[in-house]
mmCIF file of C-alpha atoms in Angstrom:
data_model
loop_
_atom_site.group_PDB
_atom_site.id
_atom_site.type_symbol
_atom_site.label_atom_id
_atom_site.label_comp_id
_atom_site.label_asym_id
_atom_site.label_seq_id
_atom_site.Cartn_x
_atom_site.Cartn_y
_atom_site.Cartn_z
ATOM 1 C CA UNK A 1347 75.771 65.320 151.210
ATOM 2 C CA UNK A 1348 75.878 64.937 147.468
ATOM 3 C CA UNK A 1349 74.019 68.202 146.929
ATOM 4 C CA UNK A 1350 76.351 69.980 149.392
ATOM 5 C CA UNK A 1351 79.440 68.721 147.546
ATOM 6 C CA UNK A 1352 77.946 69.809 144.249
ATOM 7 C CA UNK A 1353 77.248 73.266 145.696
ATOM 8 C CA UNK A 1354 80.834 73.612 146.941
ATOM 9 C CA UNK A 1355 82.243 72.535 143.591
ATOM 10 C CA UNK A 1356 79.985 75.037 141.865
ATOM 11 C CA UNK A 1357 81.279 77.850 144.062
ATOM 12 C CA UNK A 1358 84.887 76.807 143.503
ATOM 13 C CA UNK A 1359 84.292 76.680 139.755
ATOM 14 C CA UNK A 1360 82.696 80.127 139.874
ATOM 15 C CA UNK A 1361 85.662 81.623 141.761
ATOM 16 C CA UNK A 1362 88.111 79.957 139.386
ATOM 17 C CA UNK A 1363 86.137 81.199 136.403
ATOM 18 C CA UNK A 1364 86.189 84.841 137.524
ATOM 19 C CA UNK A 1365 89.857 84.600 138.473
ATOM 20 C CA UNK A 1366 90.779 83.371 135.013
ATOM 21 C CA UNK A 1367 88.511 85.978 133.454
ATOM 22 C CA UNK A 1368 90.230 88.773 135.369
ATOM 23 C CA UNK A 1369 93.653 87.252 134.702
ATOM 24 C CA UNK A 1370 93.283 87.175 130.940
ATOM 25 C CA UNK A 1371 90.782 89.973 130.257
ATOM 26 C CA UNK A 1372 91.317 92.493 133.076
ATOM 27 C CA UNK A 1373 94.164 94.402 131.435
ATOM 28 C CA UNK A 1374 92.481 94.580 128.061
ATOM 29 C CA UNK A 1375 89.189 95.711 129.584
ATOM 30 C CA UNK A 1376 90.920 98.510 131.511
ATOM 31 C CA UNK A 1377 92.286 99.871 128.207
ATOM 32 C CA UNK A 1378 88.898 99.434 126.554
ATOM 33 C CA UNK A 1379 87.137 101.443 129.277
ATOM 34 C CA UNK A 1380 89.090 104.560 128.354
ATOM 35 C CA UNK A 1381 88.420 104.242 124.621
ATOM 36 C CA UNK A 1382 84.788 103.270 124.096
ATOM 37 C CA UNK A 1383 82.101 105.801 124.919
ATOM 38 C CA UNK A 1384 79.033 105.270 127.082
ATOM 39 C CA UNK A 1385 76.745 104.408 124.167
ATOM 40 C CA UNK A 1386 79.094 101.662 123.013
ATOM 41 C CA UNK A 1387 79.136 100.154 126.503
ATOM 42 C CA UNK A 1388 75.347 100.307 126.687
ATOM 43 C CA UNK A 1389 75.093 98.479 123.354
ATOM 44 C CA UNK A 1390 77.610 95.854 124.514
ATOM 45 C CA UNK A 1391 75.669 95.353 127.751
ATOM 46 C CA UNK A 1392 72.395 94.897 125.871
ATOM 47 C CA UNK A 1393 73.974 92.269 123.610
ATOM 48 C CA UNK A 1394 75.373 90.350 126.586
ATOM 49 C CA UNK A 1395 72.133 90.563 128.567
ATOM 50 C CA UNK A 1396 70.008 89.458 125.598
ATOM 51 C CA UNK A 1397 71.573 85.989 125.495
ATOM 52 C CA UNK A 1398 71.398 85.734 129.297
ATOM 53 C CA UNK A 1399 67.717 86.671 129.241
ATOM 54 C CA UNK A 1400 67.082 83.951 126.673
ATOM 55 C CA UNK A 1401 68.628 81.299 128.926
ATOM 56 C CA UNK A 1402 66.724 82.526 131.990
ATOM 57 C CA UNK A 1403 63.479 82.466 130.012
ATOM 58 C CA UNK A 1404 64.174 78.908 128.898
ATOM 59 C CA UNK A 1405 64.706 77.817 132.491
ATOM 60 C CA UNK A 1406 61.707 79.668 133.924
ATOM 61 C CA UNK A 1407 59.119 78.731 131.303
ATOM 62 C CA UNK A 1408 60.236 75.157 130.691
ATOM 63 C CA UNK A 1409 60.061 73.415 134.038
ATOM 64 C CA UNK A 1410 59.673 69.967 132.562
ATOM 65 C CA UNK A 1411 62.628 67.690 133.228
ATOM 66 C CA UNK A 1412 62.489 66.488 129.616
ATOM 67 C CA UNK A 1413 63.746 69.789 128.291
ATOM 68 C CA UNK A 1414 66.380 70.417 130.974
ATOM 69 C CA UNK A 1415 69.299 69.041 128.900
ATOM 70 C CA UNK A 1416 68.587 71.673 126.242
ATOM 71 C CA UNK A 1417 69.434 74.374 128.761
ATOM 72 C CA UNK A 1418 73.128 73.498 128.879
ATOM 73 C CA UNK A 1419 73.905 74.167 125.197
ATOM 74 C CA UNK A 1420 72.038 77.457 125.534
ATOM 75 C CA UNK A 1421 74.113 78.386 128.571
ATOM 76 C CA UNK A 1422 77.298 77.531 126.691
ATOM 77 C CA UNK A 1423 76.137 79.628 123.745
ATOM 78 C CA UNK A 1424 75.381 82.499 126.138
ATOM 79 C CA UNK A 1425 78.893 82.347 127.600
ATOM 80 C CA UNK A 1426 80.490 82.172 124.152
ATOM 81 C CA UNK A 1427 78.367 85.112 122.964
ATOM 82 C CA UNK A 1428 79.322 87.249 125.954
ATOM 83 C CA UNK A 1429 83.005 86.421 125.709
ATOM 84 C CA UNK A 1430 82.915 87.011 121.969
ATOM 85 C CA UNK A 1431 81.278 90.413 122.449
ATOM 86 C CA UNK A 1432 83.862 91.436 125.035
ATOM 87 C CA UNK A 1433 86.712 90.171 122.851
ATOM 88 C CA UNK A 1434 85.301 92.100 119.890
ATOM 89 C CA UNK A 1435 85.066 95.256 121.994
ATOM 90 C CA UNK A 1436 88.693 94.916 123.089
ATOM 91 C CA UNK A 1437 89.811 94.339 119.504
ATOM 92 C CA UNK A 1438 87.951 97.459 118.401
ATOM 93 C CA UNK A 1439 89.536 99.417 121.255
ATOM 94 C CA UNK A 1440 92.998 98.180 120.253
ATOM 95 C CA UNK A 1441 92.320 99.249 116.666
ATOM 96 C CA UNK A 1442 91.212 102.702 117.808
ATOM 97 C CA UNK A 1443 94.291 103.065 120.023
ATOM 98 C CA UNK A 1444 96.565 102.006 117.155
ATOM 99 C CA UNK A 1445 94.901 104.541 114.866
ATOM 100 C CA UNK A 1446 95.283 107.264 117.498
ATOM 101 C CA UNK A 1447 98.965 106.392 117.884
ATOM 102 C CA UNK A 1448 99.436 106.575 114.128
ATOM 103 C CA UNK A 1449 97.774 109.997 114.023
ATOM 104 C CA UNK A 1450 99.894 111.114 116.957
ATOM 105 C CA UNK A 1451 103.062 110.169 115.074
ATOM 106 C CA UNK A 1452 101.852 112.055 112.012
ATOM 107 C CA UNK A 1453 101.149 115.128 114.134
ATOM 108 C CA UNK A 1454 104.575 114.918 115.744
ATOM 109 C CA UNK A 1455 106.104 114.600 112.280
ATOM 110 C CA UNK A 1456 104.234 117.749 111.232
ATOM 111 C CA UNK A 1457 105.518 119.531 114.347
ATOM 112 C CA UNK A 1458 109.160 118.656 113.689
ATOM 113 C CA UNK A 1459 108.887 119.485 109.988
ATOM 114 C CA UNK A 1460 107.547 122.923 110.897
ATOM 115 C CA UNK A 1461 110.355 123.345 113.425
ATOM 116 C CA UNK A 1462 112.946 122.381 110.797
ATOM 117 C CA UNK A 1463 111.511 124.886 108.320
ATOM 118 C CA UNK A 1464 111.769 127.629 110.920
ATOM 119 C CA UNK A 1465 115.355 126.701 111.709
ATOM 120 C CA UNK A 1466 116.272 126.777 108.025
ATOM 121 C CA UNK A 1467 114.676 130.186 107.704
ATOM 122 C CA UNK A 1468 116.672 131.484 110.689
ATOM 123 C CA UNK A 1469 119.938 130.114 109.287
ATOM 124 C CA UNK A 1470 119.232 131.746 105.950
ATOM 125 C CA UNK A 1471 118.527 135.098 107.588
ATOM 126 C CA UNK A 1472 121.717 134.907 109.658
ATOM 127 C CA UNK A 1473 123.718 134.128 106.533
ATOM 128 C CA UNK A 1474 122.347 137.179 104.744
ATOM 129 C CA UNK A 1475 122.467 139.485 107.771
ATOM 130 C CA UNK A 1476 125.879 140.957 106.946
ATOM 131 C CA UNK A 1477 124.679 141.962 103.490
ATOM 132 C CA UNK A 1478 121.546 143.529 104.938
ATOM 133 C CA UNK A 1479 123.543 145.487 107.499
ATOM 134 C CA UNK A 1480 125.883 146.724 104.759
ATOM 135 C CA UNK A 1481 122.945 148.005 102.715
ATOM 136 C CA UNK A 1482 121.456 149.761 105.740
ATOM 137 C CA UNK A 1483 124.825 151.280 106.600
ATOM 138 C CA UNK A 1484 125.187 152.630 103.064
ATOM 139 C CA UNK A 1485 121.713 154.176 103.065
ATOM 140 C CA UNK A 1486 122.238 155.796 106.468
ATOM 141 C CA UNK A 1487 125.611 157.233 105.443
ATOM 142 C CA UNK A 1488 123.933 158.802 102.411
ATOM 143 C CA UNK A 1489 121.235 160.233 104.661
ATOM 144 C CA UNK A 1490 118.509 158.337 102.802
ATOM 145 C CA UNK A 1491 116.328 157.812 105.878
ATOM 146 C CA UNK A 1492 113.029 156.923 104.072
ATOM 147 C CA UNK A 1493 114.611 154.119 102.028
ATOM 148 C CA UNK A 1494 116.527 152.897 105.083
ATOM 149 C CA UNK A 1495 113.311 152.678 107.079
ATOM 150 C CA UNK A 1496 111.524 150.931 104.207
ATOM 151 C CA UNK A 1497 114.357 148.442 103.860
ATOM 152 C CA UNK A 1498 114.344 147.840 107.613
ATOM 153 C CA UNK A 1499 110.576 147.146 107.587
ATOM 154 C CA UNK A 1500 110.985 144.622 104.769
ATOM 155 C CA UNK A 1501 113.829 142.996 106.631
ATOM 156 C CA UNK A 1502 111.777 142.814 109.820
ATOM 157 C CA UNK A 1503 109.021 140.910 107.984
ATOM 158 C CA UNK A 1504 111.531 138.311 106.837
ATOM 159 C CA UNK A 1505 113.234 138.046 110.217
ATOM 160 C CA UNK A 1506 109.999 137.587 112.093
ATOM 161 C CA UNK A 1507 109.568 133.932 112.930
ATOM 162 C CA UNK A 1508 106.699 132.054 111.373
ATOM 163 C CA UNK A 1509 105.973 130.197 114.602
ATOM 164 C CA UNK A 1510 103.114 131.754 116.522
ATOM 165 C CA UNK A 1511 101.828 130.809 119.929
ATOM 166 C CA UNK A 1512 98.192 129.854 119.622
ATOM 167 C CA UNK A 1513 98.037 127.596 122.686
ATOM 168 C CA UNK A 1514 100.293 125.891 125.239
ATOM 169 C CA UNK A 1515 100.093 122.390 123.778
ATOM 170 C CA UNK A 1516 103.151 122.062 121.513
ATOM 171 C CA UNK A 1517 101.611 119.483 119.138
ATOM 172 C CA UNK A 1518 98.345 121.381 118.697
ATOM 173 C CA UNK A 1519 100.269 124.631 118.309
ATOM 174 C CA UNK A 1520 102.477 123.082 115.612
ATOM 175 C CA UNK A 1521 99.431 121.914 113.658
ATOM 176 C CA UNK A 1522 97.829 125.347 113.904
ATOM 177 C CA UNK A 1523 101.047 127.004 112.739
ATOM 178 C CA UNK A 1524 101.391 124.650 109.787
ATOM 179 C CA UNK A 1525 97.803 125.272 108.664
ATOM 180 C CA UNK A 1526 98.057 129.024 109.277
ATOM 181 C CA UNK A 1527 101.188 129.225 107.124
ATOM 182 C CA UNK A 1528 99.593 127.104 104.408
ATOM 183 C CA UNK A 1529 96.571 129.387 104.365
ATOM 184 C CA UNK A 1530 98.735 132.516 104.165
ATOM 185 C CA UNK A 1531 100.763 131.025 101.303
ATOM 186 C CA UNK A 1532 97.528 130.488 99.376
ATOM 187 C CA UNK A 1533 96.590 134.134 99.866
ATOM 188 C CA UNK A 1534 93.863 133.439 102.414
ATOM 189 C CA UNK A 1535 93.049 135.973 105.104
ATOM 190 C CA UNK A 1536 93.079 134.071 108.423
ATOM 191 C CA UNK A 1537 91.767 134.913 111.861
ATOM 192 C CA UNK A 1538 92.613 132.438 114.647
ATOM 193 C CA UNK A 1539 91.383 132.958 118.199
ATOM 194 C CA UNK A 1540 92.254 129.910 120.313
ATOM 195 C CA UNK A 1541 91.671 129.997 124.066
ATOM 196 C CA UNK A 1542 92.376 126.463 125.264
ATOM 197 C CA UNK A 1543 95.356 127.020 127.534
ATOM 198 C CA UNK A 1544 93.783 125.032 130.356
ATOM 199 C CA UNK A 1545 94.234 121.268 130.463
ATOM 200 C CA UNK A 1546 91.418 119.679 128.493
ATOM 201 C CA UNK A 1547 89.821 116.285 128.985
ATOM 202 C CA UNK A 1548 90.214 115.728 125.241
ATOM 203 C CA UNK A 1549 93.342 113.965 124.094
ATOM 204 C CA UNK A 1550 95.726 115.927 121.855
ATOM 205 C CA UNK A 1551 95.308 113.547 118.912
ATOM 206 C CA UNK A 1552 91.521 113.986 118.827
ATOM 207 C CA UNK A 1553 91.899 117.729 119.226
ATOM 208 C CA UNK A 1554 94.396 117.902 116.371
ATOM 209 C CA UNK A 1555 92.115 115.747 114.244
ATOM 210 C CA UNK A 1556 89.409 118.389 114.572
ATOM 211 C CA UNK A 1557 91.747 121.305 113.863
ATOM 212 C CA UNK A 1558 93.707 119.674 111.031
ATOM 213 C CA UNK A 1559 90.794 118.216 109.067
ATOM 214 C CA UNK A 1560 88.508 121.242 109.262
ATOM 215 C CA UNK A 1561 91.375 123.606 108.393
ATOM 216 C CA UNK A 1562 92.473 121.409 105.482
ATOM 217 C CA UNK A 1563 88.944 121.502 104.096
ATOM 218 C CA UNK A 1564 88.702 125.270 104.639
ATOM 219 C CA UNK A 1565 92.046 125.969 102.924
ATOM 220 C CA UNK A 1566 91.155 123.703 100.008
ATOM 221 C CA UNK A 1567 87.814 125.479 99.573
ATOM 222 C CA UNK A 1568 89.470 128.918 99.652
ATOM 223 C CA UNK A 1569 92.025 127.915 97.023
ATOM 224 C CA UNK A 1570 89.172 127.275 94.605
ATOM 225 C CA UNK A 1571 88.074 130.918 94.813
ATOM 226 C CA UNK A 1572 89.643 132.831 91.898
ATOM 227 C CA UNK A 1573 89.680 136.188 93.743
ATOM 228 C CA UNK A 1574 92.309 136.103 96.562
ATOM 229 C CA UNK A 1575 90.656 139.004 98.383
ATOM 230 C CA UNK A 1576 87.554 136.830 98.932
ATOM 231 C CA UNK A 1577 89.445 133.981 100.594
ATOM 232 C CA UNK A 1578 88.715 134.090 104.331
ATOM 233 C CA UNK A 1579 88.981 131.682 107.261
ATOM 234 C CA UNK A 1580 87.811 132.435 110.785
ATOM 235 C CA UNK A 1581 88.581 129.938 113.559
ATOM 236 C CA UNK A 1582 87.453 130.275 117.159
ATOM 237 C CA UNK A 1583 88.146 127.644 119.829
ATOM 238 C CA UNK A 1584 87.478 128.033 123.526
ATOM 239 C CA UNK A 1585 87.474 125.958 126.684
ATOM 240 C CA UNK A 1586 84.871 127.454 128.988
ATOM 241 C CA UNK A 1587 84.845 127.354 132.783
ATOM 242 C CA UNK A 1588 81.778 125.095 132.726
ATOM 243 C CA UNK A 1589 83.894 122.341 131.163
ATOM 244 C CA UNK A 1590 82.703 122.656 127.570
ATOM 245 C CA UNK A 1591 84.965 122.895 124.555
ATOM 246 C CA UNK A 1592 83.459 124.982 121.764
ATOM 247 C CA UNK A 1593 84.830 125.188 118.252
ATOM 248 C CA UNK A 1594 83.712 127.200 115.246
ATOM 249 C CA UNK A 1595 85.348 127.527 111.855
ATOM 250 C CA UNK A 1596 83.906 129.546 108.999
ATOM 251 C CA UNK A 1597 85.428 129.760 105.543
ATOM 252 C CA UNK A 1598 84.433 131.342 102.287
ATOM 253 C CA UNK A 1599 83.765 128.986 99.409
ATOM 254 C CA UNK A 1600 82.779 128.822 95.772
ATOM 255 C CA UNK A 1601 82.611 125.073 95.179
ATOM 256 C CA UNK A 1602 79.379 123.093 95.273
ATOM 257 C CA UNK A 1603 78.736 120.914 98.325
ATOM 258 C CA UNK A 1604 77.890 117.322 97.467
ATOM 259 C CA UNK A 1605 76.319 114.909 99.942
ATOM 260 C CA UNK A 1606 75.220 111.295 99.926
ATOM 261 C CA UNK A 1607 72.838 110.703 102.823
ATOM 262 C CA UNK A 1608 74.755 112.194 105.788
ATOM 263 C CA UNK A 1609 78.226 111.902 104.233
ATOM 264 C CA UNK A 1610 80.018 114.749 102.473
ATOM 265 C CA UNK A 1611 81.629 113.807 99.172
ATOM 266 C CA UNK A 1612 84.921 115.135 97.860
ATOM 267 C CA UNK A 1613 85.188 116.726 94.423
ATOM 268 C CA UNK A 1614 88.809 115.637 93.964
ATOM 269 C CA UNK A 1615 89.795 113.087 91.360
ATOM 270 C CA UNK A 1616 91.326 110.700 93.905
ATOM 271 C CA UNK A 1617 88.190 110.150 95.940
ATOM 272 C CA UNK A 1618 89.646 107.207 97.884
ATOM 273 C CA UNK A 1619 92.388 109.325 99.428
ATOM 274 C CA UNK A 1620 90.171 112.306 100.232
ATOM 275 C CA UNK A 1621 86.757 113.117 101.603
ATOM 276 C CA UNK A 1622 87.412 111.518 105.001
ATOM 277 C CA UNK A 1623 88.059 114.748 106.931
ATOM 278 C CA UNK A 1624 84.512 115.416 108.088
ATOM 279 C CA UNK A 1625 84.027 111.714 108.853
ATOM 280 C CA UNK A 1626 87.073 111.780 111.153
ATOM 281 C CA UNK A 1627 85.720 114.861 112.924
ATOM 282 C CA UNK A 1628 82.337 113.172 113.319
ATOM 283 C CA UNK A 1629 84.034 110.152 114.904
ATOM 284 C CA UNK A 1630 85.790 112.371 117.458
ATOM 285 C CA UNK A 1631 82.593 114.229 118.343
ATOM 286 C CA UNK A 1632 80.664 110.962 118.619
ATOM 287 C CA UNK A 1633 83.337 109.446 120.877
ATOM 288 C CA UNK A 1634 83.096 112.377 123.291
ATOM 289 C CA UNK A 1635 79.280 112.489 123.015
ATOM 290 C CA UNK A 1636 79.315 116.043 121.694
ATOM 291 C CA UNK A 1637 77.309 117.856 119.061
ATOM 292 C CA UNK A 1638 78.350 118.740 115.532
ATOM 293 C CA UNK A 1639 76.492 121.258 113.394
ATOM 294 C CA UNK A 1640 77.427 121.814 109.744
ATOM 295 C CA UNK A 1641 75.757 124.544 107.714
ATOM 296 C CA UNK A 1642 76.574 126.261 104.445
ATOM 297 C CA UNK A 1643 75.363 128.801 101.942
ATOM 298 C CA UNK A 1644 76.476 129.585 98.420
ATOM 299 C CA UNK A 1645 79.562 131.464 99.613
ATOM 300 C CA UNK A 1646 80.200 130.232 103.181
ATOM 301 C CA UNK A 1647 80.789 126.952 105.041
ATOM 302 C CA UNK A 1648 80.480 126.685 108.821
ATOM 303 C CA UNK A 1649 81.338 123.923 111.311
ATOM 304 C CA UNK A 1650 80.337 124.256 114.968
ATOM 305 C CA UNK A 1651 81.346 121.702 117.619
ATOM 306 C CA UNK A 1652 80.406 121.536 121.292
ATOM 307 C CA UNK A 1653 81.983 118.847 123.467
ATOM 308 C CA UNK A 1654 81.818 118.271 127.192
ATOM 309 C CA UNK A 1655 85.469 117.761 128.197
ATOM 310 C CA UNK A 1656 85.717 114.746 130.505
#
């Protein structure tokens, strides 16, 4: 009877334990599942199972009643270790989500700044339109067709909006426009071919992290080339039917590449504020279990990414 009562109490305690666990940890674990990759979960599982295996080994190989009391502190330590590992994983997931939200806000800020610049440009053109029309009218009345056509072509270049449609995602498109305009202002010849109109399994923030950081590095490298005609950037991004996202960016360069182990070092004076671009890209690729290949020669730098979109 005593053993039966103990067994019932043990089952009740077990049900209560898992209820409380789900009550306090269920919501946080559901968020964590969507953030951590498979390798992180495997590592967390190994850590949790290691302490459990130690307790089971202690019970199985020490059958003497004299050592039985030592099992209970080990079991408590096992529970604390497992809960601590899960709590640490949720804290890391919360940190990653907060960082993604911060990057998302920065990308939205970049989008609205680009939109404001375009609106200012349109207002300026509208303000000057009457003067332009007067000049064209005067040239046409004089019969000066060649100069009128030349003036019209120059005017068309200024009227043309700087916002281009690279893809359907508004945030990604804004980032691409901002970097494209920055490259053109530095005298860099750009070629963008982006075919990612379908809905990807990669979140917009991670996608923008790849585009923004690699393009920033490419533009910075091109600016260091004294001859503007040798500044070139080629970007190709594609979402294939087999579910893979491929990305390749190639830029001309003149600067020397410095590395420390597997990390690329910046050559700017403020090293603390720079040099993190490639590291951020590596984090995104690692999170989605993709591949990243970086190669370079004396006059060219290439980044190739292949990710299986989930």
